[in-house]
Structure formats: structure tokens, C-alpha cells
mmCIF file of C-alpha atoms in Angstrom:
data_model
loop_
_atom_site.group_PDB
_atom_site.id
_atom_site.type_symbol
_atom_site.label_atom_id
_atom_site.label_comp_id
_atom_site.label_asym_id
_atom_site.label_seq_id
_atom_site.Cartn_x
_atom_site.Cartn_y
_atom_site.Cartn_z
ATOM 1 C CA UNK A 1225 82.517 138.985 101.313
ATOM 2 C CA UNK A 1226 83.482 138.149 97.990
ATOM 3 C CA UNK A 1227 85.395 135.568 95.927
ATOM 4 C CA UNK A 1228 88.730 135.643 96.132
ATOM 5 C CA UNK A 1229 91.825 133.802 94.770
ATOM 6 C CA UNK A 1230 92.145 131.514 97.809
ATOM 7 C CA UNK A 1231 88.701 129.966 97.297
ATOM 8 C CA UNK A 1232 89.679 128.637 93.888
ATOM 9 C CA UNK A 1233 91.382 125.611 95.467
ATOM 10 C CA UNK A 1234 88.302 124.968 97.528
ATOM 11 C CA UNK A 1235 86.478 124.402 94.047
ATOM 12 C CA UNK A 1236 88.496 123.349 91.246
ATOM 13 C CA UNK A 1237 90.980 121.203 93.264
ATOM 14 C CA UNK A 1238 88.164 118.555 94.743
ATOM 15 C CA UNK A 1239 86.256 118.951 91.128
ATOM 16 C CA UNK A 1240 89.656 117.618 89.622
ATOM 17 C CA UNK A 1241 90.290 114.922 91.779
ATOM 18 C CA UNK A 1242 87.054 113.675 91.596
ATOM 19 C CA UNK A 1243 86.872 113.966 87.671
ATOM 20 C CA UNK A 1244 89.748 111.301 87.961
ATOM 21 C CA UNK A 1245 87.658 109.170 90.989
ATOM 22 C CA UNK A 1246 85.034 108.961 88.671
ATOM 23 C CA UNK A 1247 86.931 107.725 85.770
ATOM 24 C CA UNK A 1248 88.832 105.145 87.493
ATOM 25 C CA UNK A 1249 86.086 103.705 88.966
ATOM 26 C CA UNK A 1250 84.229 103.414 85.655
ATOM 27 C CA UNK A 1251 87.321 101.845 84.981
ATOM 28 C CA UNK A 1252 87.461 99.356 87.216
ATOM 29 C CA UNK A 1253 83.727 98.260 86.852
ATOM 30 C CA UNK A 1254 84.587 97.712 82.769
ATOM 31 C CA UNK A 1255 87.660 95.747 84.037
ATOM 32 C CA UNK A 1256 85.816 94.224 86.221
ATOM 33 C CA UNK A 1257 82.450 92.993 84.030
ATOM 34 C CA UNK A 1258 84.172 93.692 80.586
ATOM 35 C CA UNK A 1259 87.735 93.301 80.856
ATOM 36 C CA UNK A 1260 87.480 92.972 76.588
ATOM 37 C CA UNK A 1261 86.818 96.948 76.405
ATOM 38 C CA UNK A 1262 89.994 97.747 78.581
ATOM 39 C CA UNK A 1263 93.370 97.712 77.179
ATOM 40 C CA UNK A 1264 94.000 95.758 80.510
ATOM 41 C CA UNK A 1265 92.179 93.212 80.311
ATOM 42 C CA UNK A 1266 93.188 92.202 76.591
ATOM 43 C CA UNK A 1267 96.733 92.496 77.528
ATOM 44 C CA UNK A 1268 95.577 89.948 80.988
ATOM 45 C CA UNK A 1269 94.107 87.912 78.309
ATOM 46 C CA UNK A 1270 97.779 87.578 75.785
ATOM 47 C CA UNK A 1271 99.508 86.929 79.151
ATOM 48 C CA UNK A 1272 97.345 83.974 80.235
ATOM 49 C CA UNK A 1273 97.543 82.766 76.478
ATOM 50 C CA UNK A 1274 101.138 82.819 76.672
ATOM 51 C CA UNK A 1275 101.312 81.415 80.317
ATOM 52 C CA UNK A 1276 99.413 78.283 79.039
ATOM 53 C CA UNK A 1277 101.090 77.727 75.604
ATOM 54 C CA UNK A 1278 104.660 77.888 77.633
ATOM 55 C CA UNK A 1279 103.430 75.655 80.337
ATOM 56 C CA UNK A 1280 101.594 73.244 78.312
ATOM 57 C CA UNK A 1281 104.391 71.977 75.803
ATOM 58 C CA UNK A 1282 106.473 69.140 76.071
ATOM 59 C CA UNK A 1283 109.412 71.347 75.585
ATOM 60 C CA UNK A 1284 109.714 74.816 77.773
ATOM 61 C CA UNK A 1285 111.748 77.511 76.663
ATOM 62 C CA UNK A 1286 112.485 78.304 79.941
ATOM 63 C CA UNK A 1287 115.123 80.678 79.166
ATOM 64 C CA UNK A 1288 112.919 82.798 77.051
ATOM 65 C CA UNK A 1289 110.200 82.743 79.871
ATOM 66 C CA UNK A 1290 112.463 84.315 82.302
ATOM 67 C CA UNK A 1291 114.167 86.633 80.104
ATOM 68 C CA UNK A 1292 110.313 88.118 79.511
ATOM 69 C CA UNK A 1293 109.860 88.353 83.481
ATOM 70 C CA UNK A 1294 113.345 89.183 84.578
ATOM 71 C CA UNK A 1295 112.407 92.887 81.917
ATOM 72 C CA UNK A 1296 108.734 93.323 83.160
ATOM 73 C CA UNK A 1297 110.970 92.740 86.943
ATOM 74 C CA UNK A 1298 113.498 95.268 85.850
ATOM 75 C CA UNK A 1299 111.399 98.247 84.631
ATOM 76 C CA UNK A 1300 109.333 97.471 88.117
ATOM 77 C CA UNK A 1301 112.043 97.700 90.101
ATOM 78 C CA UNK A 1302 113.528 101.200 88.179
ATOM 79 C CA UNK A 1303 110.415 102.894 88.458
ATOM 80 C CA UNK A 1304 110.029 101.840 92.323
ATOM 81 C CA UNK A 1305 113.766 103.563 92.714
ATOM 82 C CA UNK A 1306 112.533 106.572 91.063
ATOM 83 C CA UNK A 1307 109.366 107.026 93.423
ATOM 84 C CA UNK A 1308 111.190 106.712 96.304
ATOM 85 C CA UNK A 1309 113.895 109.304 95.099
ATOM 86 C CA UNK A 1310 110.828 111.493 94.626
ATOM 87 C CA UNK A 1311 110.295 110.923 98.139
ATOM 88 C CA UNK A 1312 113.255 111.695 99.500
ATOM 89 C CA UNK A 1313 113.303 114.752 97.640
ATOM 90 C CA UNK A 1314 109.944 115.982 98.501
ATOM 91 C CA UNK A 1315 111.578 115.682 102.221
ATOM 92 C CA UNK A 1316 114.607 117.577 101.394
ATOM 93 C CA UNK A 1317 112.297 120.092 99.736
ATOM 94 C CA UNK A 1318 110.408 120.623 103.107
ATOM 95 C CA UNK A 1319 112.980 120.856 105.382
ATOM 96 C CA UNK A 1320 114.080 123.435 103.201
ATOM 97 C CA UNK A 1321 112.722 126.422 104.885
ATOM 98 C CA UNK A 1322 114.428 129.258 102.400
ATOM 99 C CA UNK A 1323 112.450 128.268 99.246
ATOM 100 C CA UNK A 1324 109.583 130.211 98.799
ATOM 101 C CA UNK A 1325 108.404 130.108 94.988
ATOM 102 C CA UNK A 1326 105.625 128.389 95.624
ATOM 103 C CA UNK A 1327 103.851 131.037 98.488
ATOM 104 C CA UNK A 1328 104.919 133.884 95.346
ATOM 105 C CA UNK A 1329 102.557 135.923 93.611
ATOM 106 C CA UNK A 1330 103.052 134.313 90.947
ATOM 107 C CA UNK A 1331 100.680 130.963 92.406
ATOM 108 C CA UNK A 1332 97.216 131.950 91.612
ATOM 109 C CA UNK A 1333 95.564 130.239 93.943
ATOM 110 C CA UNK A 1334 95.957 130.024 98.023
ATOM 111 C CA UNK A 1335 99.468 129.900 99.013
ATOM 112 C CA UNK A 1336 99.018 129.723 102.741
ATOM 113 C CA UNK A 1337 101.326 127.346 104.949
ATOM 114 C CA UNK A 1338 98.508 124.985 105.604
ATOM 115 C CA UNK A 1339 97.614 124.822 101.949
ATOM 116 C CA UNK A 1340 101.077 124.057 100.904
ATOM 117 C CA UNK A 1341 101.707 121.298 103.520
ATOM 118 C CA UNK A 1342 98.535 119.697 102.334
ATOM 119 C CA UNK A 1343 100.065 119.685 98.913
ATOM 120 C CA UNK A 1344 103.221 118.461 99.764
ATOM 121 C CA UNK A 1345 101.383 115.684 102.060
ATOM 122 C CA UNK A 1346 99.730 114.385 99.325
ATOM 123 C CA UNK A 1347 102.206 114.148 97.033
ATOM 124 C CA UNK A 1348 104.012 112.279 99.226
ATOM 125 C CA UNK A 1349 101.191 109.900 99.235
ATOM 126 C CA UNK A 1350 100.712 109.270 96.006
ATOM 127 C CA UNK A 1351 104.580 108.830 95.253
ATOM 128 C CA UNK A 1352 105.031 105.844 98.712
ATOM 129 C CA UNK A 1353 101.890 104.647 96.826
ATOM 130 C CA UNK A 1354 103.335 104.197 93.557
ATOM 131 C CA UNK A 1355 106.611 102.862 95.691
ATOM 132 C CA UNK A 1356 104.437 99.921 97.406
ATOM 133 C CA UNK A 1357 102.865 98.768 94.220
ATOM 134 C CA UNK A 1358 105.664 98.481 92.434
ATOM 135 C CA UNK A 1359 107.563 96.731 94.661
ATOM 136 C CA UNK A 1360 104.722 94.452 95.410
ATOM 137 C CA UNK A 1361 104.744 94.181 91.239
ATOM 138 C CA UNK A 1362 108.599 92.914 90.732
ATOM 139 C CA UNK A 1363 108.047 90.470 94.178
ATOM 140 C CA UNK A 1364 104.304 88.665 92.067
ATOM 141 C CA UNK A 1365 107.288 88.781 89.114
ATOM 142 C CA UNK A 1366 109.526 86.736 90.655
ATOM 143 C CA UNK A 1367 107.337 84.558 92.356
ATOM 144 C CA UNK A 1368 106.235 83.899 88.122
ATOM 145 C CA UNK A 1369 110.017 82.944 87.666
ATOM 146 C CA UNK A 1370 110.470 80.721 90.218
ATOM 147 C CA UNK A 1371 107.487 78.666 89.101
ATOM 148 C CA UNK A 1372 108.364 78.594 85.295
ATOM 149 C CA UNK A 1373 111.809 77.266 86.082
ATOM 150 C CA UNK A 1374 110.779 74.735 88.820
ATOM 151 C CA UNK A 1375 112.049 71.796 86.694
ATOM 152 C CA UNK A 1376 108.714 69.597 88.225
ATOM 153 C CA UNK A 1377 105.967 69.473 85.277
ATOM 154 C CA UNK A 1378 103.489 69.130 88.297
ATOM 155 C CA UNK A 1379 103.274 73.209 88.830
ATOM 156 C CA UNK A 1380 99.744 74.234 87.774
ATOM 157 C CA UNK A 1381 99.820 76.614 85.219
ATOM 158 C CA UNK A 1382 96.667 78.727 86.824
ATOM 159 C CA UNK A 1383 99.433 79.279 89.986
ATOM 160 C CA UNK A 1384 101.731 80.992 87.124
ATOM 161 C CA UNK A 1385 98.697 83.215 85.394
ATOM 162 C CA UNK A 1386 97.873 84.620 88.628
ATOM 163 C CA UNK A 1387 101.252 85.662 89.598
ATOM 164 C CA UNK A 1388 102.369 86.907 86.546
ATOM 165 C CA UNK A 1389 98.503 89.027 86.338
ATOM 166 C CA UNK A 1390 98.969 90.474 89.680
ATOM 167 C CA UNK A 1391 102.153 91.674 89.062
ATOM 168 C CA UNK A 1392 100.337 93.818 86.067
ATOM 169 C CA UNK A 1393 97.731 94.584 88.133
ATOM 170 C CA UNK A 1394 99.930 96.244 91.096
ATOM 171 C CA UNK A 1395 101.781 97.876 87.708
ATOM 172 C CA UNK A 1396 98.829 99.061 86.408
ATOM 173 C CA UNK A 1397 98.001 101.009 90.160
ATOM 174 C CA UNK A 1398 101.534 101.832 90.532
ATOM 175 C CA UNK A 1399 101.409 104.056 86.613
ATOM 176 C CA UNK A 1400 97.903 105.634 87.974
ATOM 177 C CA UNK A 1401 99.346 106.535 90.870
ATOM 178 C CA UNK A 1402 101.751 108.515 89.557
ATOM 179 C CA UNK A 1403 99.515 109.956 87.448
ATOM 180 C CA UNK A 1404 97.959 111.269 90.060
ATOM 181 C CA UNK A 1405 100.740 112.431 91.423
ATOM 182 C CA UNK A 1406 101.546 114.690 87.998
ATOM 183 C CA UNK A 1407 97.588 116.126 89.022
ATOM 184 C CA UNK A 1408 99.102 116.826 92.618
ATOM 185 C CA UNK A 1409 102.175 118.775 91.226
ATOM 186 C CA UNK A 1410 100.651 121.223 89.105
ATOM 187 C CA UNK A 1411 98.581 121.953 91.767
ATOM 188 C CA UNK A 1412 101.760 123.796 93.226
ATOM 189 C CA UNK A 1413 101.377 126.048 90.437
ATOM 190 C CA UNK A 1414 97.761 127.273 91.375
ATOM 191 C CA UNK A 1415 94.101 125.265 90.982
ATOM 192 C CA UNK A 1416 93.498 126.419 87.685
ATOM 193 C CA UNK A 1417 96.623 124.380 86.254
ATOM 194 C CA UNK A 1418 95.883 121.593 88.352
ATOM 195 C CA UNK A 1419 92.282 121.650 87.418
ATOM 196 C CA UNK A 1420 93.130 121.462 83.078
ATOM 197 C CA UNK A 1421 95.168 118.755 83.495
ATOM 198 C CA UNK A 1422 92.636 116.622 85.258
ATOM 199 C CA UNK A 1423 90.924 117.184 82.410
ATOM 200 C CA UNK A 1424 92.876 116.429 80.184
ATOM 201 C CA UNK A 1425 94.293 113.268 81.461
ATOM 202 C CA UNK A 1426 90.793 112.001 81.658
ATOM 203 C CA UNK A 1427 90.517 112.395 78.007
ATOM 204 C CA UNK A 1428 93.757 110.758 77.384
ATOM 205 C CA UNK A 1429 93.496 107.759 79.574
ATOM 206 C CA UNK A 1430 89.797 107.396 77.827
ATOM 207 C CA UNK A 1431 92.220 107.103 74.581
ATOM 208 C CA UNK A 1432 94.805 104.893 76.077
ATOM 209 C CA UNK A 1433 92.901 102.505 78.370
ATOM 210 C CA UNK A 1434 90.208 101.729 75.419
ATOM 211 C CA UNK A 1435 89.868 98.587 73.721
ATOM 212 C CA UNK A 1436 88.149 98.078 69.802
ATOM 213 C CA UNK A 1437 90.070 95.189 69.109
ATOM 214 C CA UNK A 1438 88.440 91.510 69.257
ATOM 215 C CA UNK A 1439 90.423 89.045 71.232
ATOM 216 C CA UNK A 1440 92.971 87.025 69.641
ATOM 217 C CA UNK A 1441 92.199 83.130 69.284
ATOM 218 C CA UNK A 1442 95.433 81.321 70.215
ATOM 219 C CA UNK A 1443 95.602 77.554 69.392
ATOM 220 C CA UNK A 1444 97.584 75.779 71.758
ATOM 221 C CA UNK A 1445 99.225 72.866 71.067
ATOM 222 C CA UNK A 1446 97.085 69.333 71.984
ATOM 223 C CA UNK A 1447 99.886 67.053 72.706
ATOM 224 C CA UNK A 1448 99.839 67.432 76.318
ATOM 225 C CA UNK A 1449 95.786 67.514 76.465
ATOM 226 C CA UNK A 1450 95.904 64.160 74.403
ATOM 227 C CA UNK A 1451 98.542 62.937 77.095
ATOM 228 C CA UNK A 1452 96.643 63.392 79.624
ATOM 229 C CA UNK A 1453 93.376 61.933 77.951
ATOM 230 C CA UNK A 1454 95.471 59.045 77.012
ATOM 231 C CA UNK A 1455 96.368 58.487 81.132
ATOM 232 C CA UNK A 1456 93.061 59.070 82.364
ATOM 233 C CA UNK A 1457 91.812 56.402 79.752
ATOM 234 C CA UNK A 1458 93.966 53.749 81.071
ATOM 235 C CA UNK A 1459 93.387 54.575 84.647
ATOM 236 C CA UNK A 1460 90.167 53.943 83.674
ATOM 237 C CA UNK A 1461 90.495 50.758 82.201
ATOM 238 C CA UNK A 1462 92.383 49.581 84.550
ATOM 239 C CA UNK A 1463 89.769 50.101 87.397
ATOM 240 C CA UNK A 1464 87.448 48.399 85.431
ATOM 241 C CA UNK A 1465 89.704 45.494 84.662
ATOM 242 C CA UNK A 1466 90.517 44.964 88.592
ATOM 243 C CA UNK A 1467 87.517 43.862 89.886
ATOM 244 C CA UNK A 1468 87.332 40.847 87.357
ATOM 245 C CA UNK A 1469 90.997 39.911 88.366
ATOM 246 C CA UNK A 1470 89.999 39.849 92.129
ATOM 247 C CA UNK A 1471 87.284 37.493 91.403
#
């Protein structure tokens, strides 16, 4: 029994997907450990910079805030409308029973029923996937705005950085995702198409998610740190002044 054309998916499919396994979770360990190498974590960095310098002032510019959120909400939102219109299509594909250009000669690669409802399955997947994290990405986002324009000075600004940093993080698995999703449809073209651009994506996400520049040192300003001295000073004082006043 020999090799045939049907036992290419066998190989080169699993061999793709876990080319891209492997990279995300080396990935996710530098993300993890040294967030400074990822393009992630120095953007994480800029947004907790620019949480604090907004949230520490005397005077917020809260209309600028939300104008920054309300986009980052917006392009989450669009992108969440386009999976799911994936989805739906991928459906209407299915219960289309006439189309056969996939199960063609023209495939290399097995074209069997099973086969194709596995690939159709997965794509499916990885497109609800992309759907869940991006709507849980716009509802971290607007969590963010409702804290930057609660009018209080009392909200913590660490409740505000880890809003607005999940929302990038359930972006960030919402793009990769998709990505895998682009591996996924090629695959409908044959193994040996799916298998290059595995590949190739590696290499370009190596490009993309890699970090060489040092972190940026952003000087806040100290009025509100010199307030708060200035409070704690006199609460202070005060406590040791009340004792001798009792007596």
C-alpha cells in the first residue's frame, strides 16, 4: 500500500497547526516573563502610562479619554460583525448541497465528506472564537469608559489599567484567531497550501509580534502625588497632636 494523495492531510495539516501551537505558546511565555520583547506587552506598557497620566491630573480630559475608547470599542465591535457574518455564511455554504469545488480534482489532498466537514467544523470554530473575544473586548472597553467619566476622583486608576488591558488582551486572541482561521481556509484548497502558509505566518508574526525597542520613560505629573503627601502629613500630625489635647 502506498502513499497516496489522501494521506497528505494526515501529515502536513497537524505539522501546520502545530508549527503555529508552538509559536504561540513561545509567545505567551515571552509575554508572560518578558512582556518588553513582545510588541504586546510594550503597547500594555503605553496604555498603563497613559491610564495613569489621565487619571492622575487635576484636570481630566475626559472627552479625549473616551473618544480613544469609544474607536478601540468601534473597530471591536466591526470586526465581531464580520466573524459572525463569516459564520452565517459558512452555514449557508453547508446547507448548500450543489457546490462541489471543493471535493474537485482540482483539491490535492483528501476530499472525502468526512474530511470536508472537519474543515468546515473548524472553521467555524475559529471564526465563533474570534466572535466571543471580541465581543468580550468592546464589553472590558466600555467598562474603561464608564470609569474614566465617573465624575468621583475616588476610582482607582489600577481598576481602569486592567479594563482597558483586557480589552487588548481578548483583541489580541480575537486577531490570532482569525489567523488561524486564514490557516483553516486554505486548507480547502489541499494540505500543501495550507501547510506554506503556516509557515509563513510563523515567520511573519516572528516579524510583527517582536520588540527591539527600550521602553519609553513617561514623567507624570507630581501634583497629585504631592497632594496626597501633603494629606497624609497632616493626618499625621494631627494624630500626634490629639493625644496631648486629651490630656
Amino acid at each position: 500500500m502506498g502513499f497516496e494523495k489522501e494521506d497528505l492531510d494526515v501529515l502536513l495539516v497537524p505539522s501546520g497547526l502545530l508549527i503555529m501551537f508552538v509559536y504561540h505558546l513561545q509567545l505567551l511565555y515571552r509575554y508572560l516573563h518578558q512582556p518588553h520583547t513582545t510588541c504586546m506587552g510594550f503597547e500594555n506598557f503605553n496604555k498603563r502610562c497613559w491610564v495613569r497620566a489621565n487619571m492622575q491630573g487635576q484636570e481630566r480630559n475626559v472627552g479625549t479619554c473616551l473618544q480613544v475608547i469609544s474607536s478601540n470599542t468601534s473597530a471591536a465591535t466591526f470586526l465581531a460583525t464580520v466573524s459572525l457574518t463569516l459564520c452565517s455564511l459558512i452555514g449557508a455554504w453547508i446547507s448548500n448541497t450543489n457546490n462541489n469545488f471543493f471535493v474537485s480534482d482540482l483539491v490535492y489532498g483528501d476530499t472525502r465528506p468526512t474530511t470536508l466537514s472537519i474543515k468546515y467544523i473548524s472553521l467555524l470554530i475559529c471564526f465563533l472564537l474570534a466572535f466571543s473575544c471580541f465581543i468580550q473586548s468592546a464589553r472590558h472597553f466600555v467598562h474603561a469608559n464608564y470609569l474614566i467619566s465617573t465624575p468621583s476622583p475616588s476610582v482607582p486608576p489600577r481598576s481602569v489599567e486592567v479594563a482597558v488591558i483586557r480589552g487588548c488582551d481578548f483583541w489580541s486572541v480575537g486577531l490570532r484567531a482569525l489567523y488561524f482561521a486564514l490557516n483553516l481556509l486554505l486548507w480547502f484548497f489541499g494540505p500543501i497550501p495550507m501547510f506554506a502558509c503556516s509557515v509563513f505566518m510563523v515567520l511573519f508574526l516572528h516579524y510583527l509580534d517582536s520588540n527591539t525597542m527600550p521602553l519609553i520613560e513617561h514623567e507624570f505629573d507630581g501634583r497629585q502625588v504631592v497632594k496626597e503627601v501633603e494629606q497624609r502629613v497632616s493626618e499625621i500630625a494631627m494624630a500626634i497632636h490629639m493625644p496631648s489635647h486629651q490630656n
